[in-house]
Amino acid sequence: MSDAYYLQLTEQLRTLIDQNAAQWEGKLPAERVLAEHFATTRVTLRQALSQLEGEGLIHRSNRRGWFISPARLVYDPTRDAGFNDYVRAQGRQPRTAVLKLEARVHPPAARALGLPDDQPFQHIRRRRYVDDRAVLVESLWVVPERAPELLDIYAGQSLWGLLRERWGHYLANRSIRMVSEALSPLDAEELFVAPGTAGLNINRAIFDDQRRPIEYDEEHWLHDSLCISVELSGQR
Amino acid sequence: MSDAYYLQLTEQLRTLIDQNAAQWEGKLPAERVLAEHFATTRVTLRQALSQLEGEGLIHRSNRRGWFISPARLVYDPTRDAGFNDYVRAQGRQPRTAVLKLEARVHPPAARALGLPDDQPFQHIRRRRYVDDRAVLVESLWVVPERAPELLDIYAGQSLWGLLRERWGHYLANRSIRMVSEALSPLDAEELFVAPGTAGLNINRAIFDDQRRPIEYDEEHWLHDSLCISVELSGQR
DNA sequence: GCAAACTTCTGGTCTATACCAATCAGCCAG
DNA sequence: CTGGCTGATTGGTATAGACCAGAAGTTTGC
């Protein structure tokens, strides 16, 4: 092979991980150990590990080490099914932590919903887990008129379920935007990963069946933890 | 700031790029020049550049240097509009190069379309450009019965247009899958970028209005060159 | 028995340097 | 003026070593 050494290393690591996944219990040996095992430098070794990270095979958490990434979560952003539902449907364990509840303006949300920039919102910030791994943080910006006492009531349950059951809102129209990104220092910190980690940003503007604005949603996912899947029928 | 130096560097580079974009004509100065300008090493400098690359602000081409990335292409994978159409609609110049035309089996396509593994396909491999930058490579796997002489006819035009006009196929049902990826050595080479560059993989299985399989589509995009946008109406 | 303090390990960052291979610009020959 | 050659430039890769701060594990002190 005339390939770069770090690419060969990537392949060797891939098979090594494959064979020892069970015995390592998801956590790779220390970088210094691996570097010595392959008789190379930590710099080169890390280059190879970063490749595998880009593929979504492994990831790192805090400063605790490298871990083997679980299967991606299949996610359909066009459907109403709550996070908890479809995580469970895939045999995984969901969890949600509420990070912030406040009333605030947020011009990006206002613009996406066609409201004036000084429109106040009810802001819910939460972190979501799959099998105890934090996989996304999101900010929800809800139009106050649509859900008056939301901030007093809310305690981590499904927002869309709440909107439907308590206020009778049926979410009918939505506009979705997806962009790959590098996680901002804040998002990264809240997800316990290094700043600049690859992520996927999903934004949704949601209206009811009369095109009244309901909610704007900003999600920041770890890039390796989801697979977006959309099923469409009917000619367009 | 107690942040890491390379993160400060990232910010300084960001403003530097902002201010000098016009004068540099899209191409950044050499790494060695930048490293000296900031009184640091190329290694650290490259770490900062990689951050900006992750954000999609800059990219590199071959070994020619770092370039400022153009605005992302807005793309709706749920619509029929051909690549050429929506690239032009956004005021950009599209181009297509056909890389391969052949008949072959391809089990992943067969499975996605619900056909036996040994189903033969007509394979079109092409590279697509926006303003002379290669932004994606794709493989199209067309069921031969639906478009008999395709391989003889095809010369780079819109495939969906051809299917509609020549064979009267109206694409009605589709199932779409999107996953972030690291570009394979082959895909990377065909896009003139380094192996392992961040990409976005979009796969589509397409059926007609009687749910007969028509075509399977594997796209590999540069991660920084698109923004996925979907508009949905109607309750689901 | 438990919490606090300390030590070790580990990933994250950074410096300095070197060599290779692709690219590019300029020169030279036809 | 053109086409091929050549040498300087530049990004890509790699080595070696160092220090820091957070995490984890161990010991100490009450």
CSV table of N, CA, C and O (backbone and C1' of nucleotides) in Angstrom, one decimal, chain B residues 4-6 32 40-44 47 62-64, chain C residues 12-24:
chain,number,residue,atom,x,y,z
B,4,ALA,N,-8.4,27.6,24.8
B,4,ALA,CA,-7.2,27.1,24.2
B,4,ALA,C,-6.7,28.1,23.1
B,4,ALA,O,-7.6,28.8,22.5
B,5,TYR,N,-5.4,28.1,22.8
B,5,TYR,CA,-4.9,29.1,21.9
B,5,TYR,C,-5.5,28.9,20.5
B,5,TYR,O,-5.8,29.8,19.8
B,6,TYR,N,-5.7,27.6,20.1
B,6,TYR,CA,-6.1,27.4,18.8
B,6,TYR,C,-7.6,27.9,18.6
B,6,TYR,O,-8.0,28.2,17.5
B,32,ARG,N,2.3,28.4,6.0
B,32,ARG,CA,3.5,28.9,6.6
B,32,ARG,C,3.5,30.4,6.8
B,32,ARG,O,4.0,30.9,7.9
B,40,THR,N,3.0,31.2,15.5
B,40,THR,CA,2.8,29.8,16.0
B,40,THR,C,3.3,28.8,15.0
B,40,THR,O,3.9,29.1,14.0
B,41,THR,N,3.0,27.5,15.3
B,41,THR,CA,3.4,26.5,14.5
B,41,THR,C,2.4,26.1,13.4
B,41,THR,O,1.2,26.5,13.6
B,42,ARG,N,2.8,25.5,12.4
B,42,ARG,CA,1.8,25.1,11.4
B,42,ARG,C,0.8,24.1,12.0
B,42,ARG,O,-0.3,24.1,11.6
B,43,VAL,N,1.3,23.2,12.9
B,43,VAL,CA,0.4,22.3,13.5
B,43,VAL,C,-0.8,22.9,14.2
B,43,VAL,O,-1.9,22.6,13.9
B,44,THR,N,-0.5,23.9,15.0
B,44,THR,CA,-1.5,24.6,15.7
B,44,THR,C,-2.4,25.4,14.7
B,44,THR,O,-3.6,25.4,14.8
B,47,GLN,N,-4.8,23.2,13.1
B,47,GLN,CA,-5.9,22.8,14.0
B,47,GLN,C,-7.0,23.9,14.0
B,47,GLN,O,-8.2,23.6,13.9
B,62,ASN,N,-7.4,19.5,-3.2
B,62,ASN,CA,-6.2,18.9,-3.5
B,62,ASN,C,-5.1,19.3,-2.6
B,62,ASN,O,-5.2,19.3,-1.4
B,63,ARG,N,-4.0,19.7,-3.2
B,63,ARG,CA,-2.9,20.3,-2.4
B,63,ARG,C,-2.7,21.8,-2.7
B,63,ARG,O,-1.6,22.3,-2.6
B,64,ARG,N,-3.8,22.3,-3.2
B,64,ARG,CA,-3.6,23.7,-3.7
B,64,ARG,C,-3.8,24.8,-2.7
B,64,ARG,O,-3.3,25.9,-2.9
C,12,DG,P,-9.4,14.4,24.1
C,12,DG,O5',-8.5,15.6,24.6
C,12,DG,C5',-9.1,16.5,25.5
C,12,DG,C4',-8.3,17.8,25.4
C,12,DG,C3',-8.1,18.4,24.0
C,12,DG,O3',-8.3,19.8,24.0
C,12,DG,C1',-6.0,18.1,25.1
C,13,DT,P,-8.1,20.6,22.7
C,13,DT,O5',-6.6,21.1,22.9
C,13,DT,C5',-6.3,22.0,24.0
C,13,DT,C4',-4.8,22.3,24.0
C,13,DT,C3',-4.3,23.0,22.8
C,13,DT,O3',-3.9,24.3,23.1
C,13,DT,C1',-2.8,21.3,23.6
C,14,DC,P,-3.5,25.3,22.0
C,14,DC,O5',-1.9,25.1,21.8
C,14,DC,C5',-1.1,25.4,22.9
C,14,DC,C4',0.3,24.9,22.6
C,14,DC,C3',0.8,25.3,21.2
C,14,DC,O3',1.7,26.4,21.3
C,14,DC,C1',1.5,23.1,21.9
C,15,DT,P,2.5,27.0,20.1
C,15,DT,O5',3.9,26.3,20.1
C,15,DT,C5',4.5,26.2,21.4
C,15,DT,C4',5.8,25.5,21.2
C,15,DT,C3',6.6,25.9,20.0
C,15,DT,O3',7.9,26.3,20.3
C,15,DT,C1',6.4,23.5,20.1
C,16,DA,P,8.8,27.1,19.3
C,16,DA,O5',9.7,26.0,18.6
C,16,DA,C5',10.3,25.0,19.4
C,16,DA,C4',10.9,23.9,18.5
C,16,DA,C3',11.3,24.5,17.1
C,16,DA,O3',12.7,24.1,16.9
C,16,DA,C1',10.0,22.5,16.8
C,17,DT,P,13.4,24.6,15.5
C,17,DT,O5',13.4,23.3,14.7
C,17,DT,C5',13.5,22.0,15.3
C,17,DT,C4',13.2,20.9,14.4
C,17,DT,C3',13.6,21.2,12.9
C,17,DT,O3',14.6,20.2,12.5
C,17,DT,C1',11.5,20.1,13.1
C,18,DA,P,15.4,20.4,11.1
C,18,DA,O5',14.8,19.1,10.3
C,18,DA,C5',14.6,17.9,11.0
C,18,DA,C4',13.8,17.0,10.1
C,18,DA,C3',14.1,17.2,8.6
C,18,DA,O3',14.6,16.0,8.0
C,18,DA,C1',11.7,17.2,9.0
C,19,DC,P,15.3,16.0,6.6
C,19,DC,O5',14.3,15.3,5.7
C,19,DC,C5',13.7,14.0,6.2
C,19,DC,C4',12.5,13.7,5.4
C,19,DC,C3',12.7,13.9,3.9
C,19,DC,O3',12.3,12.7,3.2
C,19,DC,C1',10.7,15.0,4.6
C,20,DC,P,12.6,12.5,1.7
C,20,DC,O5',11.1,12.3,1.1
C,20,DC,C5',10.1,11.6,1.8
C,20,DC,C4',8.7,11.9,1.3
C,20,DC,C3',8.7,11.9,-0.3
C,20,DC,O3',7.6,11.1,-0.7
C,20,DC,C1',7.7,13.9,0.7
C,21,DA,P,7.6,10.7,-2.3
C,21,DA,O5',6.3,11.5,-2.8
C,21,DA,C5',5.1,11.6,-2.0
C,21,DA,C4',4.2,12.6,-2.6
C,21,DA,C3',4.1,12.6,-4.1
C,21,DA,O3',2.8,13.0,-4.5
C,21,DA,C1',4.8,14.7,-3.3
C,22,DA,P,2.3,12.6,-5.9
C,22,DA,O5',1.4,13.9,-6.3
C,22,DA,C5',0.4,14.3,-5.3
C,22,DA,C4',0.3,15.8,-5.4
C,22,DA,C3',0.0,16.4,-6.8
C,22,DA,O3',-1.1,17.2,-6.8
C,22,DA,C1',1.8,17.6,-5.8
C,23,DT,P,-1.7,17.8,-8.1
C,23,DT,O5',-1.3,19.3,-8.0
C,23,DT,C5',-1.3,20.0,-6.8
C,23,DT,C4',-0.6,21.3,-6.9
C,23,DT,C3',-0.8,22.0,-8.2
C,23,DT,O3',-1.3,23.3,-7.9
C,23,DT,C1',1.5,22.0,-7.7
C,24,DC,P,-2.0,24.2,-9.0
C,24,DC,O5',-0.9,25.3,-9.1
C,24,DC,C5',-0.2,25.8,-8.0
C,24,DC,C4',1.0,26.6,-8.4
C,24,DC,C3',0.8,27.4,-9.7
C,24,DC,O3',1.3,28.7,-9.5
C,24,DC,C1',2.8,26.1,-9.8
